[in-house]
Coordinates of N, CA and C and ligand atoms in Angstrom, one line a residue:
M1 N -47.6 60.5 31.7 CA -48.0 61.7 30.8 C -47.6 63.0 31.5
S2 N -46.7 63.7 30.9 CA -46.3 64.9 31.5 C -47.1 66.1 30.9
I3 N -46.9 67.3 31.6 CA -47.6 68.4 31.1 C -46.8 69.1 30.1
I4 N -47.5 69.6 29.0 CA -46.9 70.4 28.1 C -47.5 71.8 28.0
R5 N -46.7 72.8 27.9 CA -47.2 74.2 27.9 C -46.9 74.8 26.6
I6 N -47.9 75.3 25.9 CA -47.6 75.9 24.6 C -48.1 77.4 24.7
A7 N -47.1 78.3 24.6 CA -47.4 79.7 24.8 C -47.5 80.4 23.4
I8 N -48.7 81.1 23.2 CA -48.8 81.8 21.9 C -49.1 83.2 22.2
D9 N -48.2 84.1 21.7 CA -48.4 85.5 21.9 C -48.4 86.2 20.6
G10 N -49.0 87.4 20.5 CA -49.0 88.2 19.3 C -50.1 89.2 19.4
P11 N -50.1 90.2 18.4 CA -51.0 91.3 18.5 C -52.5 90.9 18.3
S12 N -53.4 91.8 18.5 CA -54.8 91.5 18.4 C -55.2 91.3 16.9
G13 N -56.0 90.3 16.8 CA -56.5 90.0 15.4 C -55.6 89.1 14.6
A14 N -54.6 88.5 15.1 CA -53.7 87.7 14.4 C -54.2 86.3 14.2
G15 N -55.4 86.0 14.8 CA -56.0 84.7 14.8 C -55.6 83.8 15.8
K16 N -55.0 84.4 17.0 CA -54.5 83.6 18.0 C -55.5 82.7 18.6
S17 N -56.7 83.2 18.9 CA -57.7 82.4 19.6 C -58.2 81.2 18.8
T18 N -58.6 81.5 17.6 CA -59.1 80.4 16.7 C -58.1 79.3 16.6
L19 N -56.9 79.8 16.2 CA -55.8 78.8 16.0 C -55.4 78.0 17.3
A20 N -55.3 78.8 18.4 CA -54.9 78.2 19.6 C -56.0 77.2 20.1
Q21 N -57.2 77.5 19.8 CA -58.4 76.6 20.2 C -58.3 75.3 19.4
A22 N -58.1 75.4 18.1 CA -58.0 74.3 17.2 C -56.7 73.4 17.6
A23 N -55.6 74.2 17.9 CA -54.4 73.4 18.2 C -54.6 72.6 19.5
A24 N -55.3 73.3 20.5 CA -55.5 72.6 21.8 C -56.4 71.4 21.5
A25 N -57.5 71.5 20.7 CA -58.3 70.3 20.4 C -57.5 69.1 19.8
A26 N -56.6 69.5 18.9 CA -55.8 68.5 18.1 C -54.8 67.9 19.1
L27 N -54.4 68.6 20.1 CA -53.3 68.1 20.9 C -53.8 67.6 22.3
G28 N -55.1 67.7 22.5 CA -55.7 67.2 23.8 C -55.3 68.1 25.0
C29 N -55.1 69.3 24.7 CA -54.8 70.3 25.8 C -56.0 71.2 26.1
I30 N -56.0 71.9 27.2 CA -57.1 72.9 27.4 C -56.6 74.2 26.7
Y31 N -57.5 75.0 26.3 CA -57.2 76.3 25.7 C -57.4 77.4 26.7
V32 N -56.5 78.2 27.0 CA -56.7 79.3 27.9 C -56.5 80.6 27.2
D33 N -57.6 81.3 27.1 CA -57.6 82.7 26.4 C -57.4 83.7 27.5
T34 N -56.2 84.2 27.6 CA -55.9 85.1 28.7 C -56.5 86.5 28.4
G35 N -56.7 86.8 27.1 CA -57.3 88.1 26.8 C -58.7 88.2 27.4
A36 N -59.5 87.0 27.3 CA -60.7 87.0 28.0 C -60.7 87.3 29.5
I37 N -59.6 86.9 30.1 CA -59.5 87.2 31.6 C -59.3 88.7 31.7
Y38 N -58.4 89.3 31.0 CA -58.2 90.8 31.1 C -59.5 91.5 30.7
R39 N -60.2 90.9 29.7 CA -61.4 91.7 29.2 C -62.5 91.7 30.3
T40 N -62.5 90.7 31.2 CA -63.5 90.6 32.3 C -63.2 91.7 33.2
I41 N -61.9 92.1 33.4 CA -61.7 93.3 34.2 C -62.0 94.6 33.5
G42 N -61.7 94.6 32.2 CA -62.0 95.8 31.4 C -63.5 96.1 31.5
L43 N -64.4 95.0 31.4 CA -65.8 95.1 31.4 C -66.2 95.7 32.8
H44 N -65.7 95.3 33.8 CA -66.0 95.8 35.1 C -65.7 97.3 35.3
I45 N -64.5 97.7 34.7 CA -64.1 99.0 34.9 C -65.0 99.9 33.9
W46 N -65.4 99.5 32.8 CA -66.3 100.2 32.0 C -67.7 100.4 32.7
K47 N -68.2 99.2 33.2 CA -69.5 99.3 33.8 C -69.5 100.2 35.1
C48 N -68.5 100.2 35.8 CA -68.5 100.9 37.1 C -68.1 102.4 36.9
G49 N -67.7 102.8 35.7 CA -67.5 104.2 35.3 C -66.2 104.7 35.8
A50 N -65.3 103.9 36.1 CA -63.9 104.3 36.6 C -63.1 104.7 35.3
D51 N -62.1 105.6 35.5 CA -61.2 105.9 34.4 C -60.2 104.8 34.2
P52 N -60.2 104.1 33.1 CA -59.3 102.9 32.9 C -57.9 103.3 32.9
A53 N -57.5 104.6 32.8 CA -56.1 105.0 32.8 C -55.7 105.4 34.2
N54 N -56.6 105.5 35.1 CA -56.3 105.8 36.5 C -55.9 104.6 37.3
T55 N -54.6 104.5 37.5 CA -54.0 103.4 38.2 C -54.7 103.1 39.5
E56 N -54.8 104.1 40.3 CA -55.3 103.9 41.7 C -56.8 103.6 41.6
A57 N -57.6 104.2 40.8 CA -59.0 103.9 40.7 C -59.2 102.5 40.2
V58 N -58.4 102.0 39.3 CA -58.6 100.6 38.8 C -58.1 99.6 39.9
A59 N -57.0 99.9 40.5 CA -56.5 99.0 41.6 C -57.5 98.9 42.7
A60 N -58.2 100.0 43.0 CA -59.1 100.0 44.1 C -60.3 99.1 43.9
E61 N -60.6 98.9 42.6 CA -61.7 97.9 42.2 C -61.4 96.5 42.3
L62 N -60.1 96.1 42.3 CA -59.7 94.7 42.2 C -60.2 93.9 43.4
P63 N -60.1 94.4 44.7 CA -60.7 93.6 45.7 C -62.2 93.3 45.7
R64 N -62.9 94.1 44.9 CA -64.3 93.9 44.8 C -64.6 92.8 43.7
L65 N -63.6 92.3 43.0 CA -63.9 91.5 41.9 C -63.6 90.0 42.2
Q66 N -64.5 89.2 41.6 CA -64.3 87.7 41.6 C -64.3 87.3 40.1
V67 N -63.1 87.1 39.6 CA -62.9 86.6 38.2 C -62.8 85.1 38.1
E68 N -63.6 84.5 37.4 CA -63.6 83.0 37.4 C -63.7 82.5 36.0
L69 N -62.9 81.5 35.7 CA -62.9 80.8 34.4 C -63.4 79.4 34.5
R70 N -64.4 79.1 33.7 CA -64.9 77.8 33.8 C -65.0 77.2 32.4
Y71 N -64.9 75.8 32.3 CA -65.0 75.1 31.1 C -66.3 74.4 30.9
E72 N -67.0 74.8 29.8 CA -68.3 74.0 29.5 C -68.2 73.5 28.1
N73 N -68.3 72.2 28.0 CA -68.0 71.5 26.7 C -66.7 72.0 26.1
S74 N -65.7 71.9 26.9 CA -64.3 72.3 26.5 C -64.2 73.8 26.1
R75 N -65.2 74.6 26.2 CA -65.2 76.0 25.9 C -65.0 76.8 27.2
Q76 N -64.1 77.8 27.1 CA -63.8 78.6 28.2 C -64.9 79.7 28.4
R77 N -65.5 79.8 29.6 CA -66.5 80.9 29.8 C -65.9 81.7 30.9
M78 N -66.3 83.0 30.9 CA -65.7 83.9 31.9 C -67.0 84.4 32.9
F79 N -66.7 84.4 34.1 CA -67.7 84.8 35.2 C -67.1 86.0 35.9
L80 N -67.9 87.0 36.0 CA -67.5 88.2 36.8 C -68.5 88.3 38.0
N81 N -68.0 88.1 39.2 CA -68.9 88.1 40.4 C -70.1 87.1 40.2
G82 N -69.7 86.0 39.7 CA -70.8 84.9 39.5 C -71.7 85.0 38.3
R83 N -71.5 86.1 37.5 CA -72.3 86.3 36.3 C -71.5 85.9 35.0
D84 N -72.2 85.2 34.2 CA -71.6 84.8 32.9 C -71.4 86.0 32.0
V85 N -70.2 86.4 31.7 CA -70.0 87.6 30.8 C -69.2 87.3 29.5
T86 N -69.3 86.0 29.2 CA -68.5 85.4 28.0 C -68.7 86.2 26.8
E87 N -70.1 86.6 26.5 CA -70.4 87.3 25.3 C -70.1 88.8 25.5
E88 N -70.4 89.4 26.6 CA -70.3 90.8 26.8 C -68.9 91.4 26.7
I89 N -68.0 90.5 27.1 CA -66.6 91.0 27.0 C -66.0 91.2 25.6
R90 N -66.8 90.8 24.6 CA -66.4 91.0 23.2 C -66.8 92.3 22.7
L91 N -67.6 93.2 23.4 CA -68.1 94.4 22.9 C -66.8 95.4 22.6
P92 N -66.9 96.1 21.5 CA -65.8 97.0 21.2 C -65.3 97.9 22.3
E93 N -66.3 98.4 23.1 CA -66.0 99.3 24.2 C -65.0 98.6 25.2
V94 N -65.4 97.3 25.4 CA -64.6 96.5 26.3 C -63.1 96.4 25.8
S95 N -63.0 96.2 24.5 CA -61.7 96.0 23.9 C -60.8 97.3 24.2
Q96 N -61.4 98.4 24.1 CA -60.6 99.7 24.3 C -60.3 99.8 25.9
Y97 N -61.3 99.6 26.7 CA -61.1 99.7 28.2 C -60.0 98.6 28.6
T98 N -60.1 97.5 28.0 CA -59.1 96.4 28.4 C -57.7 96.7 28.0
S99 N -57.5 97.3 26.9 CA -56.2 97.7 26.4 C -55.6 98.7 27.4
S100 N -56.4 99.6 28.0 CA -55.9 100.5 29.1 C -55.6 99.8 30.4
V101 N -56.6 99.1 30.9 CA -56.4 98.5 32.2 C -55.3 97.4 32.2
S102 N -55.1 96.8 31.1 CA -54.1 95.7 31.1 C -52.7 96.3 31.1
A103 N -52.6 97.6 31.0 CA -51.3 98.3 31.1 C -50.9 98.5 32.6
I104 N -51.8 98.3 33.5 CA -51.6 98.6 34.9 C -51.0 97.4 35.6
P105 N -49.8 97.6 36.2 CA -49.1 96.5 36.9 C -49.9 95.7 37.9
A106 N -50.8 96.5 38.7 CA -51.6 95.9 39.7 C -52.6 94.8 39.0
V107 N -53.1 95.1 37.9 CA -54.0 94.3 37.2 C -53.2 93.0 36.8
R108 N -52.1 93.2 36.2 CA -51.3 92.1 35.7 C -50.9 91.2 36.8
S109 N -50.4 91.8 38.0 CA -50.1 90.8 39.0 C -51.2 90.1 39.7
Y110 N -52.4 90.8 39.7 CA -53.7 90.2 40.2 C -54.0 88.9 39.4
L111 N -53.7 89.0 38.1 CA -54.1 87.8 37.2 C -53.0 86.8 37.0
L112 N -51.8 87.1 37.4 CA -50.6 86.3 37.1 C -50.8 84.8 37.6
E113 N -51.1 84.7 38.9 CA -51.1 83.4 39.5 C -52.3 82.6 39.0
M114 N -53.4 83.2 38.7 CA -54.5 82.4 38.1 C -54.1 81.8 36.8
Q115 N -53.4 82.5 36.0 CA -52.9 82.0 34.7 C -51.9 80.8 35.0
R116 N -50.9 81.0 35.9 CA -49.9 80.0 36.1 C -50.5 78.7 36.7
E117 N -51.5 78.9 37.6 CA -52.1 77.8 38.2 C -52.7 76.9 37.2
L118 N -53.4 77.4 36.2 CA -54.0 76.6 35.2 C -53.0 75.8 34.4
A119 N -51.8 76.3 34.2 CA -50.7 75.6 33.5 C -50.0 74.6 34.4
R120 N -50.2 74.7 35.7 CA -49.5 73.8 36.7 C -50.3 72.5 36.6
T121 N -51.6 72.6 36.4 CA -52.5 71.4 36.6 C -52.9 70.8 35.3
H122 N -52.7 71.5 34.2 CA -53.2 70.9 32.9 C -52.2 71.2 31.8
S123 N -52.2 70.4 30.7 CA -51.5 70.7 29.5 C -52.2 71.8 28.9
V124 N -51.6 72.9 28.5 CA -52.3 74.1 28.0 C -51.8 74.6 26.7
V125 N -52.6 75.2 25.9 CA -52.3 76.0 24.9 C -52.8 77.4 25.4
M126 N -51.9 78.3 25.7 CA -52.4 79.5 26.4 C -52.0 80.7 25.5
D127 N -52.9 81.6 25.2 CA -52.6 82.7 24.3 C -52.7 84.1 25.0
G128 N -52.0 85.1 24.6 CA -52.0 86.4 25.2 C -51.0 87.3 24.6
R129 N -50.4 88.1 25.5 CA -49.4 89.0 25.0 C -48.0 88.8 25.7
D130 N -48.1 88.2 26.9 CA -46.8 88.0 27.7 C -46.7 86.6 28.2
I131 N -47.3 85.6 27.5 CA -47.3 84.3 28.0 C -45.9 83.7 27.9
G132 N -45.2 83.9 26.8 CA -43.9 83.3 26.7 C -42.8 84.1 27.4
T133 N -43.1 85.4 27.7 CA -42.1 86.2 28.3 C -42.2 86.3 29.9
V134 N -43.5 86.3 30.4 CA -43.7 86.5 31.8 C -44.5 85.4 32.5
V135 N -45.6 85.1 31.9 CA -46.4 84.1 32.6 C -45.9 82.7 32.6
L136 N -45.5 82.2 31.4 CA -44.9 80.8 31.4 C -43.5 80.9 30.7
P137 N -42.5 81.5 31.4 CA -41.2 81.6 30.7 C -40.5 80.3 30.4
D138 N -40.9 79.2 31.0 CA -40.4 77.9 30.8 C -41.2 77.0 29.9
A139 N -42.2 77.6 29.2 CA -43.1 76.9 28.3 C -42.2 76.0 27.4
E140 N -42.7 74.8 27.1 CA -42.0 73.9 26.2 C -42.0 74.5 24.7
V141 N -43.1 75.1 24.4 CA -43.2 75.7 23.0 C -43.7 77.1 23.1
K142 N -42.9 78.1 22.4 CA -43.4 79.4 22.4 C -43.5 79.8 20.9
I143 N -44.7 80.5 20.6 CA -44.9 80.9 19.2 C -45.3 82.4 19.3
F144 N -44.7 83.1 18.4 CA -45.2 84.5 18.3 C -45.9 84.6 17.0
L145 N -47.3 84.8 17.1 CA -48.1 84.8 16.0 C -48.5 86.2 15.5
T146 N -48.2 86.5 14.2 CA -48.5 87.8 13.8 C -49.0 87.8 12.4
A147 N -49.5 89.0 11.9 CA -49.9 89.2 10.6 C -49.9 90.7 10.3
S148 N -49.9 91.2 9.1 CA -49.9 92.6 8.9 C -51.2 93.2 9.6
A149 N -51.1 94.5 9.9 CA -52.2 95.2 10.5 C -53.4 95.2 9.5
Q150 N -53.1 95.4 8.2 CA -54.2 95.3 7.2 C -55.0 94.0 7.1
A151 N -54.2 92.9 7.1 CA -54.7 91.6 7.1 C -55.6 91.3 8.3
R152 N -55.1 91.8 9.5 CA -55.8 91.6 10.8 C -57.1 92.4 10.8
A153 N -57.0 93.6 10.2 CA -58.2 94.5 10.2 C -59.3 93.8 9.3
H154 N -58.8 93.3 8.2 CA -59.7 92.7 7.3 C -60.5 91.4 7.9
R155 N -59.7 90.6 8.6 CA -60.3 89.4 9.3 C -61.2 89.9 10.3
R156 N -60.9 90.9 11.1 CA -61.7 91.4 12.2 C -63.0 91.9 11.7
M157 N -62.9 92.6 10.5 CA -64.1 93.2 9.9 C -65.1 92.1 9.6
L158 N -64.6 91.0 9.0 CA -65.5 89.9 8.6 C -66.1 89.3 9.8
E159 N -65.2 89.2 10.9 CA -65.8 88.6 12.1 C -66.9 89.4 12.7
L160 N -66.7 90.7 12.7 CA -67.7 91.6 13.3 C -69.0 91.5 12.5
E161 N -68.8 91.4 11.1 CA -70.0 91.2 10.3 C -70.8 89.9 10.7
R162 N -70.0 88.9 10.8 CA -70.6 87.6 11.2 C -71.4 87.7 12.5
R163 N -70.8 88.5 13.4 CA -71.5 88.6 14.8 C -72.7 89.5 14.8
G164 N -72.9 90.2 13.6 CA -74.0 91.1 13.5 C -73.7 92.5 14.1
T165 N -72.4 92.8 14.3 CA -72.0 94.2 14.8 C -70.9 94.7 13.8
P166 N -71.4 95.0 12.6 CA -70.4 95.4 11.6 C -69.8 96.8 11.9
Q167 N -68.5 97.0 11.4 CA -67.8 98.2 11.6 C -67.0 98.5 10.3
P168 N -66.9 99.7 9.9 CA -66.1 100.0 8.7 C -64.7 99.6 8.8
Y169 N -64.1 99.2 7.6 CA -62.7 98.7 7.6 C -61.8 99.7 8.3
E170 N -61.9 101.0 7.8 CA -60.9 102.1 8.2 C -61.0 102.2 9.7
E171 N -62.2 102.1 10.3 CA -62.3 102.2 11.7 C -61.7 101.0 12.5
V172 N -61.9 99.9 12.0 CA -61.3 98.6 12.5 C -59.8 98.7 12.5
L173 N -59.3 99.1 11.3 CA -57.8 99.2 11.2 C -57.2 100.2 12.2
R174 N -57.9 101.4 12.3 CA -57.4 102.5 13.3 C -57.4 101.9 14.7
E175 N -58.5 101.1 15.1 CA -58.5 100.6 16.4 C -57.4 99.6 16.6
I176 N -57.2 98.8 15.6 CA -56.1 97.8 15.7 C -54.7 98.5 15.9
E177 N -54.5 99.5 15.1 CA -53.2 100.2 15.2 C -53.0 100.9 16.5
E178 N -54.2 101.4 17.0 CA -54.1 102.0 18.3 C -53.7 101.0 19.4
R179 N -54.4 99.9 19.4 CA -54.2 98.8 20.4 C -52.8 98.3 20.2
D180 N -52.3 98.1 19.0 CA -51.0 97.6 18.8 C -50.0 98.5 19.5
W181 N -50.2 99.8 19.3 CA -49.3 100.8 19.8 C -49.3 100.7 21.4
R182 N -50.5 100.7 22.0 CA -50.6 100.6 23.5 C -50.0 99.4 23.9
D183 N -50.3 98.2 23.4 CA -49.9 96.9 23.8 C -48.3 96.8 23.8
T184 N -47.7 97.4 22.7 CA -46.2 97.3 22.6 C -45.4 98.3 23.3
H185 N -46.2 99.5 23.7 CA -45.4 100.5 24.3 C -45.6 100.8 25.8
R186 N -46.5 99.9 26.4 CA -46.7 100.0 27.8 C -45.5 99.5 28.5
S187 N -45.2 100.0 29.7 CA -44.0 99.6 30.4 C -44.2 98.2 31.1
A188 N -45.5 97.9 31.5 CA -45.7 96.6 32.2 C -45.9 95.5 31.2
A189 N -45.0 94.6 31.1 CA -45.2 93.4 30.2 C -45.6 93.8 28.8
P190 N -44.8 94.6 28.1 CA -45.3 95.0 26.7 C -45.3 93.8 25.8
L191 N -46.1 93.8 24.8 CA -46.1 92.7 23.8 C -44.8 92.7 23.1
Q192 N -44.1 91.6 23.2 CA -42.8 91.4 22.5 C -42.6 89.9 22.3
Q193 N -41.8 89.6 21.2 CA -41.5 88.2 21.0 C -40.4 87.7 21.9
A194 N -40.7 86.6 22.6 CA -39.7 86.0 23.5 C -38.5 85.6 22.7
A195 N -37.3 85.7 23.3 CA -36.1 85.3 22.4 C -36.2 84.0 21.9
D196 N -36.8 83.0 22.7 CA -36.8 81.7 22.2 C -38.2 81.3 21.6
A197 N -39.0 82.3 21.1 CA -40.2 82.0 20.4 C -39.9 81.9 18.9
V198 N -40.8 81.0 18.3 CA -40.8 80.9 16.8 C -41.7 81.8 16.2
L199 N -41.3 82.6 15.3 CA -42.2 83.6 14.6 C -43.0 82.9 13.6
L200 N -44.4 83.2 13.7 CA -45.3 82.6 12.6 C -46.1 83.8 12.1
D201 N -45.9 84.1 10.8 CA -46.6 85.2 10.2 C -47.6 84.7 9.3
T202 N -48.9 85.0 9.6 CA -50.0 84.3 8.9 C -50.7 85.3 7.8
T203 N -49.9 86.4 7.5 CA -50.5 87.4 6.6 C -51.1 86.7 5.3
T204 N -50.2 85.8 4.7 CA -50.7 85.2 3.4 C -51.2 83.8 3.6
L205 N -51.4 83.3 4.8 CA -51.9 81.9 5.0 C -53.4 81.9 5.4
N206 N -54.0 80.9 4.9 CA -55.4 80.7 5.4 C -55.4 80.0 6.6
F207 N -56.7 79.7 7.2 CA -56.7 79.1 8.5 C -56.1 77.7 8.6
Q208 N -56.3 76.9 7.6 CA -55.8 75.5 7.6 C -54.2 75.5 7.5
E209 N -53.7 76.4 6.6 CA -52.3 76.5 6.5 C -51.6 77.0 7.7
S210 N -52.3 78.0 8.4 CA -51.8 78.5 9.7 C -51.7 77.4 10.8
L211 N -52.9 76.6 10.8 CA -52.9 75.6 11.8 C -51.8 74.5 11.6
D212 N -51.7 74.1 10.3 CA -50.6 73.2 10.0 C -49.3 73.7 10.4
A213 N -49.0 75.0 10.1 CA -47.7 75.5 10.4 C -47.5 75.6 11.9
L214 N -48.5 75.8 12.7 CA -48.4 75.9 14.1 C -48.2 74.5 14.7
L215 N -48.9 73.5 14.2 CA -48.7 72.1 14.8 C -47.4 71.6 14.4
K216 N -46.8 72.0 13.2 CA -45.5 71.6 12.8 C -44.4 72.1 13.8
I217 N -44.7 73.4 14.2 CA -43.7 74.0 15.2 C -43.8 73.3 16.5
V218 N -45.0 72.9 16.9 CA -45.2 72.3 18.2 C -44.5 70.9 18.1
Q219 N -44.7 70.2 17.1 CA -44.1 68.9 16.9 C -42.6 69.0 16.9
E220 N -42.0 70.0 16.2 CA -40.6 70.1 16.2 C -40.0 70.6 17.5
R221 N -40.7 71.5 18.2 CA -40.1 72.1 19.4 C -40.5 71.3 20.7
G222 N -41.7 70.7 20.6 CA -42.3 70.3 21.9 C -42.1 68.8 22.2
N223 N -41.6 68.0 21.2 CA -41.4 66.6 21.5 C -42.8 66.1 21.9
V224 N -43.8 66.6 21.2 CA -45.1 66.4 21.7 C -45.7 65.0 21.7
H225 N -45.1 64.1 21.0 CA -45.6 62.7 21.0 C -45.2 62.1 22.4
E226 N -44.1 62.5 22.9 CA -43.7 61.9 24.2 C -44.4 62.6 25.4
A227 N -44.7 64.0 25.1 CA -45.3 64.7 26.2 C -46.7 64.4 26.6
I228 N -47.5 64.1 25.5 CA -48.9 64.0 25.7 C -49.4 62.5 25.7
Ligands
DC301 O1 -56.4 89.0 23.0 P1 -57.5 90.1 23.2 O2 -57.7 91.1 22.1 O3 -58.8 89.5 23.7 O4 -56.9 90.9 24.4 C1 -57.6 92.0 25.0 C2 -56.7 93.0 25.6 O5 -56.0 92.4 26.8 C3 -55.5 93.5 24.7 O6 -55.6 94.9 24.5 C4 -54.2 93.2 25.4 C5 -54.6 92.7 26.8 N1 -53.9 91.4 27.1 C6 -52.8 91.6 27.8 O7 -52.3 92.6 28.1 N2 -52.1 90.3 28.2 C7 -52.6 89.2 27.9 N3 -51.9 88.1 28.3 C8 -53.8 89.1 27.1 C9 -54.4 90.2 26.7

C-alpha cells in the first residue's frame, strides 16, 4: 500500500474543508486542514496583542509557540501550548488575524515541515492555499476548488447562523472579498492554481455533486485503486 497525497487549494468558503473531509473518509486517508494550523498562530497573535502585520513582532512570538495537531475520532484538533483551541480558532477575529499572519514568510516556513511530515507518514487529503504549489508540489492529485464570492458568502452566512454567530450577508461578502484579495496578492506563497491542478468550480453544485466531482477527479488522476 503506497501513500497517496491529494492537495486541495482554493479561496476561503469554497467548501474545501467539508469536501476534503468527506473525500478523506471515502478514500481512507487522513484529512489535514492546514487553515486550522495557520489559525492557531493567528489566535495566539490576537491574544497576545501583537500587530499581525508586523513581521518582526510576529516572528518573535514563534519560538514561544507549541502548535500541535492531534486526531480524535478521525477529527483534527488543534492545540496551542497544550490547550485545545479547536473551536476558538473559528472566531471571525481569528480569521482576520490569520489572513495577515499567514502572509509572513517566517510563519510559512515555521509550518512547512509540520505539514510535509504528515504527508510523509500518511495518505492525506490536505487543503489550504499553497498545498499543490509549495507544500506538496509532487502530490499525486491536485485540485483547485473554487466558487463565486457571492456563493461562498451565502454558504458562509448559513454556516455562521448554524453556529449561533450570525452575520449579515453584506458583511460576510466584504470579509470574503478582503481575504481573497490578501490571500492572492501576498508575495509569500500567494493563492494560485498549480499548473497541473484540476479546476473544480462548485458555484452551481450542491454538496453531493461537488463530492462526486471531486472523487471522479481523484479516480482519474490518482490511480486511486492501486494506491490505497
Ligand atoms: O482555510 P481557512 O479559511 O481556515 O484559512 C485561514 C487563513 O489561513 C486564510 O486567510 C489563508 C491562510 N492559509 C494559508 O495562507 N495557507 C494555507 N495553506 C492555509 C490557510
